[in-house]
Amino acid sequence: MPAKIQPRTLKGFRDYPPAKMIPREWIIETARRVYRSYGFSPIDTPALEYLEILTGKGSAETDKQLYRFEDHGGRQVGMRFDLTVPLARFVAQHIQELGTPFKRYQIANVWRGENTQRGRYREFMQCDFDTIGTTSLSADIEMVLVINDLLSTLEVGEFTIHINHRGVLNGLLEKLDLADKATDVLRTLDKLTKIGEEKVRRELTETVGATDAQAEQLLDLSSLEGSNEKMLDEAEKLIAGNEVGELGIAGLRELIASVSATLPPQATDRIRFEPSICRGLDYYTGIVLETTLNDLPEIGSVASGGRYDNLANLYTNQKLPGVGASLGLDRLLAALEELGRLEQVQTTAEVFIPFFAAERRNDYLQLAAQLRAAGIGVEFFPDAKKLGKQLQYANRRGFRIALILGGDEFAAGECQVKDLATGDSQTVSLAEDAKAVIAEIRRVLGN
RNA sequence: GUGGCUGUAGUUCAGUUGGUUAGAACGCCGGAUUGUGAUUCCGGAGGUCGGGGGUUCAAAUCCCCUCAGUCACCCCA
C-alpha cells in the first residue's frame, strides 16, 4: 500500500467545521438582511483578475502580498486582495447600465500572502457595502445607520463608532506645511490609541521628520477630549483659516446632527468624534470611521469605512465618488466567542426523529415530511440503533426536540414530543397530518 | 518579509540529568436491558512524539533545516 498523503491545510487558510460555520453563516445572513433592508443589491466578481487591474492601485505593500501567477493561457493574473479594487473595476466597466446612485454589497473571500497572526489569515471574508455615484451626506449617514443596525442585531453589547473626516487632518497638515509627508504622518497618528502619545511624538519627530512644534500641534488635535461638540469646537480653532479643514468639521457636525435626529439618544451616544483615526488607506477623502466593542476594545475595529472622491480613476475618466464600509467578520466572531454569545450548536434542524421501529421507516419519513411542510427542520436518524445512543447524538448536536415513536406509539396513533433541554415529554396524536405534533413542537420552541 | 516563543492521541496536557513496549483526562466506538440523552460501570480503537537530517550504544528530550501555530515589528480586515 502506498504511503498516505498527509491531510493538512496551507498556512493562513482554514477549514470551517459545522460548529464554526453555523455562527459564521448567522453573521453573514444578518449582514445580508440589514444591507438589503437599505436597498443595497448583491454583486459578485471573479476571484481572479488581470494582474494590471490589481497592481494599478497597489502600493508596494499590497503588491508584495498579492497572490499572482501565470494562467494556462499565459495571462498574468492575481487573486483579489480586497473587494474595493474589483468594485472599482466593476463600476468602471458597467456603470452605464447600472446608473447612479449604485448601492451594492458583496460578501466574498479575499487573499493576501502576508504573515499570519491571531485573527489574521491569508484567506478571509469581507462583507462590504458601498454607495457609488453620489456625494450626498445621506449616503454617509446611511453608512452609520447600517453599522448601528448590524451590531445591534448581532447583540455584541454596546459599541462605539469613531468618526473623523480626512479634511480635518489634511487641513491641519496643509496648515503645518506637512502635506508632502501626509501618508507617514497619518499612519503614525493612527497608532495613537495603541502606542500612546509619547511614542507617537517620538516617531513623528525622529522617523517622519516633523519638527517639535509640528508634532505638538498634531498631538493637540489628536488628543482632544470631551463631548463631540466641545472637541469639534476646539478642532475648528486648530485648523482655523484652512478651507479643507473647515469643510471637514462642517461635514462632521452635519453627520452627527443627522444621526441624532434619526436614532434614539442611546444610539446617538455611540458616535464619537475621534481626530486621530484616518484608516491607513490613502484613497479616503471624506468621513472615515471605525467601530470598537465597548467590552472588547482591544480586538480592534469590527466595522470600518469611509468616503472616497474618485473610486475608479484608474479605469475610467468618469468621476465616481462613493462611500462604503466593511464588516470585520473574523473579529466579530472572535469577539462573540470571547463574550460567550455563541451557542454551541451543531445542527441546523431543531427536531430529531430517532429511528426506532426498524420496520416503520416510511412512517417516520412521512411524519418528517409533514413537519417540514409546516416549516420545521427535521433530521431523521439513518440507523435503527439503540434509542439511548440516538438521543445522546441528538443532545450533543444541540437538537431542541426529539419525537419518540416505537411500535406502541404507531399502534396507538401517537407520538411523544420530548423537550431535550428539560427532559419533559408530551404524548400527542399523529392524526390530521400531525397537526397536534406541530402545535406541540411550536409550543416547546416558543413561537 | 524580520525577530521571539511553541509543536506529544480527535481535544487539553503529563513525560525526571537522553535510557526498555510514550501516559492521563475528556471525546469517539462498543457493551452492562433491542424503549428514553449531560451521572455510573466495563471494554475497544486511536500516537510517523509536526516533518526531514545530524550527534549518540541509545533521542519526545540535544543540534541544524523545514512546516505549522502564536506574539512583536510592518501593514491592515
Coordinates of C-alpha atoms (C1' of nucleotides) in Angstrom, one line a residue:
Chain A
M1 CA 0.0 0.0 0.0
P2 CA 1.5 3.4 -0.9
A3 CA 2.1 5.9 1.8
K4 CA -0.9 8.1 2.6
I5 CA -0.9 11.8 1.7
Q6 CA -0.8 13.8 4.9
P7 CA -4.1 15.8 5.2
R8 CA -3.2 19.4 6.0
T9 CA -4.2 23.0 5.2
L10 CA -2.0 25.8 4.0
K11 CA -0.6 28.4 6.3
G12 CA -3.2 31.1 6.9
F13 CA -6.0 29.0 5.3
R14 CA -8.8 27.4 7.4
D15 CA -11.3 24.7 7.5
Y16 CA -14.7 25.5 8.9
P17 CA -16.4 22.6 10.7
P18 CA -20.2 23.0 11.4
A19 CA -19.6 24.4 14.9
K20 CA -17.6 27.3 13.2
M21 CA -19.7 27.6 10.1
I22 CA -23.1 27.9 11.8
P23 CA -22.3 31.1 13.7
R24 CA -20.4 32.3 10.6
E25 CA -23.4 31.9 8.4
W26 CA -25.6 33.6 11.0
I27 CA -23.5 36.7 10.9
I28 CA -23.4 36.7 7.1
E29 CA -27.1 36.2 6.9
T30 CA -27.7 39.1 9.4
A31 CA -25.4 41.3 7.3
R32 CA -27.2 40.4 4.1
R33 CA -30.5 41.1 5.7
V34 CA -29.5 44.5 7.0
Y35 CA -27.8 45.5 3.8
R36 CA -30.9 44.6 1.8
S37 CA -33.2 46.5 4.1
Y38 CA -31.4 49.7 2.9
G39 CA -31.7 48.7 -0.7
F40 CA -28.1 47.5 -1.3
S41 CA -28.0 44.9 -4.0
P42 CA -25.7 41.9 -4.2
I43 CA -22.9 41.6 -6.7
D44 CA -20.0 39.3 -7.1
T45 CA -16.8 39.5 -9.1
P46 CA -14.2 36.9 -10.1
A47 CA -11.6 35.8 -7.6
L48 CA -9.0 36.2 -10.3
E49 CA -8.4 39.5 -12.1
Y50 CA -5.8 40.6 -14.7
L51 CA -2.7 41.5 -12.7
E52 CA -2.7 45.1 -14.1
I53 CA -6.1 45.7 -12.6
L54 CA -4.9 44.8 -9.1
T55 CA -1.4 46.3 -9.2
G56 CA -2.5 49.6 -10.6
K57 CA -3.8 50.7 -7.2
G58 CA -1.3 48.8 -5.2
S59 CA 1.3 50.3 -3.0
A60 CA 4.5 48.4 -2.7
E61 CA 3.0 46.7 0.3
T62 CA -0.1 45.2 -1.3
D63 CA 2.0 44.2 -4.3
K64 CA 4.1 42.0 -2.1
Q65 CA 1.0 40.4 -0.5
L66 CA -0.6 39.7 -3.9
Y67 CA -1.1 36.1 -4.9
R68 CA 0.0 36.1 -8.6
F69 CA 0.7 33.6 -11.3
E70 CA 0.5 32.9 -15.0
D71 CA -2.6 31.1 -16.0
H72 CA -2.8 28.3 -18.5
G73 CA -3.2 30.7 -21.4
G74 CA -0.1 32.7 -20.4
R75 CA -2.0 35.6 -18.9
Q76 CA -0.6 37.4 -15.8
V77 CA -3.3 37.1 -13.2
G78 CA -3.7 37.8 -9.5
M79 CA -6.2 36.9 -6.7
R80 CA -8.2 39.9 -5.4
F81 CA -6.8 41.2 -2.0
D82 CA -9.9 43.2 -1.2
L83 CA -13.3 43.9 -2.7
T84 CA -12.8 47.6 -3.3
V85 CA -10.4 47.3 -6.2
P86 CA -12.7 44.8 -8.0
L87 CA -15.6 47.1 -7.3
A88 CA -13.8 50.0 -8.9
R89 CA -13.1 47.9 -12.0
F90 CA -16.7 46.6 -12.0
V91 CA -18.3 50.1 -11.9
A92 CA -15.9 51.5 -14.4
Q93 CA -17.0 48.7 -16.7
H94 CA -20.7 48.6 -16.0
I95 CA -21.8 52.0 -14.6
Q96 CA -23.5 52.9 -17.8
E97 CA -26.0 50.1 -17.4
L98 CA -26.3 50.3 -13.7
G99 CA -26.9 54.1 -13.4
T100 CA -26.2 56.1 -10.2
P101 CA -26.5 56.1 -7.3
F102 CA -25.4 52.4 -7.3
K103 CA -25.7 50.7 -4.0
R104 CA -24.1 47.3 -3.7
Y105 CA -23.0 44.8 -1.2
Q106 CA -20.5 42.0 -1.7
I107 CA -19.7 39.2 0.7
A108 CA -16.7 37.2 -0.5
N109 CA -13.3 35.8 0.2
V110 CA -10.1 37.7 -0.5
W111 CA -6.5 36.6 -0.3
R112 CA -3.3 38.2 1.0
G113 CA 0.0 36.4 1.2
E114 CA 1.1 38.2 4.4
N115 CA 2.3 36.8 7.6
T116 CA -0.3 35.3 9.8
Q117 CA -1.4 36.3 13.3
R118 CA -4.4 35.6 15.5
G119 CA -7.4 36.9 13.7
R120 CA -5.3 37.5 10.5
Y121 CA -5.4 34.9 7.8
R122 CA -4.3 34.6 4.2
E123 CA -7.9 33.8 3.1
F124 CA -10.6 35.8 4.8
M125 CA -14.0 37.1 4.1
Q126 CA -15.0 40.7 3.6
C127 CA -18.6 42.0 3.9
D128 CA -18.6 45.3 2.0
F129 CA -21.3 47.7 1.2
D130 CA -20.9 50.9 -0.8
T131 CA -23.0 53.6 -2.4
I132 CA -21.4 54.8 -5.6
G133 CA -22.1 57.9 -7.6
T134 CA -23.3 60.4 -5.1
T135 CA -21.6 62.9 -2.8
S136 CA -24.8 63.3 -0.7
L137 CA -24.3 63.2 3.0
S138 CA -27.4 60.9 3.1
A139 CA -25.1 58.1 1.9
D140 CA -22.6 58.8 4.7
I141 CA -25.4 58.9 7.3
E142 CA -26.7 55.6 6.0
M143 CA -23.3 54.0 6.5
V144 CA -23.5 54.8 10.2
L145 CA -27.1 53.6 10.4
V146 CA -26.3 50.3 8.7
I147 CA -23.4 49.7 11.1
N148 CA -25.6 50.6 14.0
D149 CA -28.4 48.2 12.9
L150 CA -26.0 45.4 12.2
L151 CA -24.2 45.4 15.5
S152 CA -27.4 46.0 17.4
T153 CA -28.9 42.9 15.7
L154 CA -25.9 40.8 16.4
E155 CA -26.1 41.6 20.2
V156 CA -22.4 42.2 20.7
G157 CA -23.1 44.5 23.6
E158 CA -22.5 48.3 23.5
F159 CA -20.2 49.7 20.8
T160 CA -18.6 53.0 19.8
I161 CA -18.5 54.3 16.2
H162 CA -15.4 56.6 16.0
I163 CA -15.7 59.1 13.2
N164 CA -13.3 61.6 11.7
H165 CA -13.0 63.5 8.4
R166 CA -9.9 63.4 6.3
G167 CA -10.3 67.1 5.7
V168 CA -9.7 67.8 9.3
L169 CA -6.4 66.0 9.2
N170 CA -5.4 67.2 5.7
G171 CA -6.4 70.7 6.7
L172 CA -4.0 70.7 9.6
L173 CA -1.3 69.1 7.5
E174 CA -1.6 71.8 4.9
K175 CA -1.6 74.5 7.6
L176 CA 1.6 73.0 9.1
D177 CA 3.1 72.6 5.7
L178 CA 3.4 68.8 6.1
A179 CA 1.2 67.8 3.2
D180 CA 4.1 66.1 1.4
K181 CA 4.6 63.8 4.4
A182 CA 0.8 63.1 4.8
T183 CA 0.9 59.3 4.5
D184 CA 3.6 58.9 7.0
V185 CA 2.1 61.3 9.5
L186 CA -1.4 59.9 9.2
R187 CA -0.1 56.3 9.6
T188 CA 1.7 57.4 12.8
L189 CA -1.2 59.3 14.3
D190 CA -3.5 56.3 13.7
K191 CA -1.4 54.4 16.2
L192 CA -2.2 56.9 19.0
T193 CA -4.7 54.8 20.9
K194 CA -2.4 51.8 20.5
I195 CA 1.0 53.0 21.5
G196 CA 0.4 56.3 23.3
E197 CA 1.2 59.9 22.9
E198 CA 4.9 59.8 23.8
K199 CA 5.8 57.1 21.3
V200 CA 3.8 58.9 18.6
R201 CA 5.6 62.1 19.3
R202 CA 9.0 60.4 19.1
E203 CA 8.0 58.7 15.8
L204 CA 6.7 61.9 14.3
T205 CA 9.9 63.8 15.0
E206 CA 12.5 61.1 14.6
T207 CA 11.1 58.8 11.9
V208 CA 8.7 61.0 9.9
G209 CA 10.8 64.2 10.2
A210 CA 8.4 66.7 11.7
T211 CA 9.6 69.5 13.9
D212 CA 8.8 69.5 17.6
A213 CA 6.3 72.3 17.0
Q214 CA 4.5 70.4 14.2
A215 CA 4.3 67.3 16.3
E216 CA 2.9 69.3 19.2
Q217 CA 0.1 70.7 17.0
L218 CA -0.7 67.3 15.5
L219 CA -1.0 65.8 19.0
D220 CA -3.1 68.7 20.2
L221 CA -5.6 67.8 17.6
S222 CA -5.4 64.1 18.1
S223 CA -5.7 64.1 21.9
L224 CA -8.7 66.3 22.2
E225 CA -11.2 65.1 24.8
G226 CA -14.7 65.9 25.9
S227 CA -18.1 66.0 24.2
N228 CA -18.3 65.8 20.4
E229 CA -19.4 69.5 20.4
K230 CA -16.5 70.6 22.5
M231 CA -14.0 68.6 20.6
L232 CA -15.3 69.9 17.2
D233 CA -15.1 73.5 18.5
E234 CA -11.5 73.0 19.6
A235 CA -10.5 71.2 16.4
E236 CA -12.0 74.1 14.5
K237 CA -9.8 76.6 16.3
L238 CA -6.7 74.5 15.5
I239 CA -7.4 74.4 11.8
A240 CA -8.9 77.9 11.5
G241 CA -8.3 79.6 8.2
N242 CA -7.9 76.3 6.3
E243 CA -10.8 75.7 3.9
V244 CA -10.4 71.9 3.6
G245 CA -10.3 71.5 7.4
E246 CA -13.3 73.8 7.9
L247 CA -15.3 71.8 5.4
G248 CA -14.4 68.6 7.2
I249 CA -15.6 70.0 10.6
A250 CA -18.8 71.1 9.0
G251 CA -19.4 67.7 7.5
L252 CA -18.9 66.0 10.8
R253 CA -21.2 68.4 12.5
E254 CA -23.9 67.8 10.0
L255 CA -23.4 64.0 10.1
I256 CA -23.7 63.9 13.9
A257 CA -26.8 66.2 13.8
S258 CA -28.5 63.9 11.2
V259 CA -27.7 60.7 13.1
S260 CA -29.0 62.3 16.3
A261 CA -32.2 63.3 14.5
T262 CA -32.7 59.7 13.2
L263 CA -31.7 57.5 16.0
P264 CA -32.7 57.4 19.7
P265 CA -30.4 59.1 22.2
Q266 CA -28.7 55.9 23.4
A267 CA -27.7 55.1 19.8
T268 CA -26.6 58.6 19.2
D269 CA -24.2 58.3 22.2
R270 CA -22.4 55.6 20.3
I271 CA -21.0 58.2 17.8
R272 CA -17.7 59.7 18.9
F273 CA -15.5 62.2 17.1
E274 CA -12.0 60.8 17.1
P275 CA -9.5 63.1 15.4
S276 CA -6.7 60.6 15.3
I277 CA -8.2 57.9 13.2
C278 CA -7.7 58.0 9.5
R279 CA -7.7 54.4 8.2
G280 CA -4.4 53.6 6.6
L281 CA -5.7 53.5 3.0
D282 CA -4.9 56.7 1.2
Y283 CA -8.0 56.7 -1.1
Y284 CA -10.3 58.0 1.6
T285 CA -11.1 61.7 1.3
G286 CA -14.0 62.5 3.5
I287 CA -15.7 60.9 6.5
V288 CA -13.8 57.9 7.9
L289 CA -15.0 55.6 10.7
E290 CA -14.1 52.7 12.8
T291 CA -16.2 50.7 15.3
T292 CA -15.0 49.1 18.5
L293 CA -16.8 47.0 21.0
N294 CA -17.0 48.6 24.5
D295 CA -16.5 45.2 26.2
L296 CA -13.6 44.3 23.9
P297 CA -11.9 47.4 22.5
E298 CA -8.5 45.6 22.2
I299 CA -9.8 43.4 19.4
G300 CA -9.8 46.4 17.1
S301 CA -12.3 47.8 14.7
V302 CA -15.1 45.4 13.7
A303 CA -16.6 47.7 11.1
S304 CA -14.8 50.4 9.2
G305 CA -15.2 52.5 6.2
G306 CA -15.3 56.0 4.7
R307 CA -15.8 58.3 1.8
Y308 CA -13.7 58.5 -1.3
D309 CA -13.9 61.1 -4.1
N310 CA -12.9 59.0 -7.0
L311 CA -13.2 55.3 -6.8
A312 CA -12.4 54.3 -10.4
N313 CA -10.0 56.9 -11.7
L314 CA -7.5 54.2 -12.7
Y315 CA -10.0 52.6 -15.1
T316 CA -12.3 55.4 -16.3
N317 CA -12.4 59.2 -16.8
Q318 CA -15.9 59.2 -15.3
K319 CA -15.8 60.6 -11.8
L320 CA -17.3 58.2 -9.4
P321 CA -17.5 59.3 -5.8
G322 CA -18.7 56.9 -3.1
V323 CA -18.9 55.9 0.4
G324 CA -18.7 52.4 1.9
A325 CA -17.7 50.2 4.8
S326 CA -16.9 46.7 5.6
L327 CA -17.8 44.3 8.5
G328 CA -14.8 42.6 10.2
L329 CA -16.3 39.1 10.2
D330 CA -13.4 37.2 11.8
R331 CA -13.0 39.8 14.5
L332 CA -16.7 39.8 15.2
L333 CA -16.7 36.0 15.5
A334 CA -13.7 36.1 17.8
A335 CA -15.5 38.8 19.9
L336 CA -18.7 36.8 20.1
E337 CA -16.8 33.7 21.1
E338 CA -14.9 35.6 23.8
L339 CA -18.1 37.2 25.2
G340 CA -19.7 33.7 25.3
R341 CA -22.5 34.8 23.0
L342 CA -22.1 31.9 20.6
E343 CA -24.3 28.9 21.3
Q344 CA -22.6 25.6 20.8
V345 CA -25.0 24.2 18.2
Q346 CA -24.0 21.7 15.5
T347 CA -27.4 21.1 14.0
T348 CA -29.4 23.2 11.6
A349 CA -32.7 21.4 12.3
E350 CA -34.4 21.7 15.6
V351 CA -36.3 18.4 15.6
F352 CA -34.8 15.0 15.8
I353 CA -36.5 11.7 15.0
P354 CA -34.8 8.6 16.2
F355 CA -35.1 5.5 14.0
F356 CA -36.6 3.2 16.5
A357 CA -39.1 0.7 15.0
A358 CA -37.0 -0.8 12.2
E359 CA -39.9 -1.8 10.0
R360 CA -41.6 1.6 10.1
R361 CA -39.1 3.6 8.0
N362 CA -41.7 5.0 5.7
D363 CA -43.9 6.1 8.6
Y364 CA -41.0 8.1 10.0
L365 CA -40.2 9.7 6.7
Q366 CA -43.9 10.6 6.2
L367 CA -44.0 12.3 9.6
A368 CA -40.7 14.2 8.9
A369 CA -42.2 15.4 5.5
Q370 CA -45.3 16.7 7.3
L371 CA -43.3 18.7 9.7
R372 CA -41.0 20.1 7.0
A373 CA -44.1 21.2 5.1
A374 CA -45.0 23.2 8.2
G375 CA -41.6 24.9 8.1
I376 CA -40.0 22.8 10.8
G377 CA -36.5 21.5 10.3
V378 CA -36.3 17.7 10.9
E379 CA -33.4 15.2 10.9
F380 CA -34.3 11.5 10.8
F381 CA -31.5 9.2 12.1
P382 CA -30.3 6.8 9.4
D383 CA -29.7 3.7 11.6
A384 CA -32.1 1.8 13.9
K385 CA -29.6 1.9 16.8
K386 CA -30.3 1.8 20.5
L387 CA -32.6 4.7 21.5
G388 CA -30.2 5.9 24.2
K389 CA -27.4 6.3 21.6
Q390 CA -29.6 8.2 19.3
L391 CA -30.8 10.6 22.0
Q392 CA -27.2 11.1 23.0
Y393 CA -26.4 12.0 19.4
A394 CA -29.3 14.5 19.4
N395 CA -28.3 16.0 22.7
R396 CA -24.7 16.6 21.7
R397 CA -25.7 18.2 18.4
G398 CA -27.9 20.6 20.1
F399 CA -31.3 19.5 18.9
R400 CA -34.2 21.1 20.8
I401 CA -36.8 18.3 20.5
A402 CA -36.9 14.6 19.8
L403 CA -40.0 12.8 18.6
I404 CA -40.2 9.3 20.0
L405 CA -42.2 6.7 18.2
G406 CA -41.9 3.0 18.5
G407 CA -44.3 0.1 17.8
D408 CA -46.6 1.1 20.7
E409 CA -47.0 4.7 19.6
F410 CA -47.6 3.8 15.9
A411 CA -50.2 1.3 17.1
A412 CA -52.0 4.0 19.2
G413 CA -51.5 6.7 16.5
E414 CA -49.4 8.8 18.9
C415 CA -46.1 10.4 19.3
Q416 CA -44.0 11.6 22.2
V417 CA -42.7 15.1 21.8
K418 CA -39.7 15.3 24.1
D419 CA -38.1 18.6 25.1
L420 CA -34.4 17.8 25.1
A421 CA -33.5 20.7 27.3
T422 CA -35.8 19.8 30.2
G423 CA -36.5 16.1 29.5
D424 CA -40.2 16.7 29.6
S425 CA -42.3 14.7 27.2
Q426 CA -45.9 15.1 26.0
T427 CA -47.8 12.4 24.1
V428 CA -49.9 13.8 21.3
S429 CA -52.0 12.4 18.4
L430 CA -50.5 11.8 14.9
A431 CA -53.9 12.4 13.2
E432 CA -54.6 15.1 10.6
D433 CA -51.2 15.4 9.1
A434 CA -49.6 15.5 12.6
K435 CA -51.4 18.8 13.4
A436 CA -51.1 18.2 17.2
V437 CA -47.4 17.3 16.9
I438 CA -46.7 20.5 15.0
A439 CA -48.6 22.6 17.6
E440 CA -46.7 20.9 20.5
I441 CA -43.3 21.5 18.7
R442 CA -44.1 25.2 18.2
R443 CA -45.1 25.4 21.9
V444 CA -41.8 24.0 23.0
L445 CA -39.8 26.1 20.6
G446 CA -41.7 29.1 22.0
N447 CA -43.2 30.5 18.8
Chain B
rG1 C1' 9.4 39.9 4.9
rU2 C1' 12.4 40.3 10.0
rG3 C1' 12.8 38.6 15.2
rG4 C1' 11.0 35.9 19.9
rC5 C1' 8.1 31.7 21.9
rU6 C1' 5.6 26.9 21.0
rG7 C1' 4.5 21.9 18.4
rU8 C1' 3.4 14.6 22.3
rA9 C1' -3.9 10.6 20.8
rG10 C1' -9.7 13.9 17.9
rU11 C1' -9.0 17.9 22.2
rU12 C1' -6.4 19.8 26.7
rC13 C1' -2.0 18.3 28.6
rA14 C1' 2.0 14.8 31.7
rG15 C1' 6.6 12.6 30.3
rU16 C1' 12.7 13.4 35.7
rU17 C1' 20.1 14.8 34.2
rG18 C1' 18.9 11.5 26.8
rG19 C1' 17.7 5.0 28.9
rU20 C1' 13.1 -0.8 27.7
rU21 C1' 6.6 -2.0 24.7
rA22 C1' 5.2 7.1 25.4
rG23 C1' 0.8 8.1 29.8
rA24 C1' -3.9 10.7 31.8
rA25 C1' -8.4 13.2 31.4
rC26 C1' -12.2 14.5 28.2
rG27 C1' -14.1 12.9 23.4
rC28 C1' -15.1 8.8 19.9
rC29 C1' -16.8 3.4 19.1
rG30 C1' -18.9 -1.0 21.5
rG31 C1' -21.1 -3.4 25.8
rA32 C1' -23.6 -3.6 31.1
rU33 C1' -31.6 -4.0 29.3
rU34 C1' -33.2 -4.4 21.0
rG35 C1' -38.0 1.7 24.8
rU36 C1' -35.6 7.3 26.7
rG37 C1' -30.0 11.6 26.2
rA38 C1' -25.4 16.0 30.4
rU39 C1' -24.5 10.9 36.0
rU40 C1' -22.4 5.3 36.8
rC41 C1' -19.6 0.6 35.4
rC42 C1' -16.8 -2.5 31.8
rG43 C1' -14.2 -3.0 27.2
rG44 C1' -12.1 -1.1 22.5
rA45 C1' -10.0 1.9 18.7
rG46 C1' -6.8 5.9 18.1
rG47 C1' 0.2 8.5 18.6
rU48 C1' 5.3 8.5 11.7
rC49 C1' 6.3 12.4 19.7
rG50 C1' 4.7 18.2 13.3
rG51 C1' 8.2 16.6 9.0
rG52 C1' 13.5 15.7 7.4
rG53 C1' 18.6 15.4 8.6
rG54 C1' 22.5 15.1 12.4
rU55 C1' 25.1 13.9 17.3
rU56 C1' 24.9 9.2 20.4
rC57 C1' 25.4 2.4 22.2
rA58 C1' 20.5 4.9 22.9
rA59 C1' 16.6 11.0 21.1
rA60 C1' 9.8 13.0 22.5
rU61 C1' 14.3 15.0 25.2
rC62 C1' 20.5 17.8 22.4
rC63 C1' 21.9 20.4 17.3
rC64 C1' 20.5 22.1 12.1
rC65 C1' 16.8 22.7 8.4
rU66 C1' 11.7 22.8 7.2
rC67 C1' 6.3 23.0 8.0
rA68 C1' 2.5 25.0 11.2
rG69 C1' 0.7 27.9 15.3
rU70 C1' 1.4 32.3 18.3
rC71 C1' 3.5 37.2 19.8
rA72 C1' 6.1 41.8 18.4
rC73 C1' 7.7 44.8 14.1
rC74 C1' 5.5 46.1 9.3
rC75 C1' 0.7 46.6 7.5
rC76 C1' -4.2 46.1 7.9
rA77 C1' -9.6 43.4 8.0

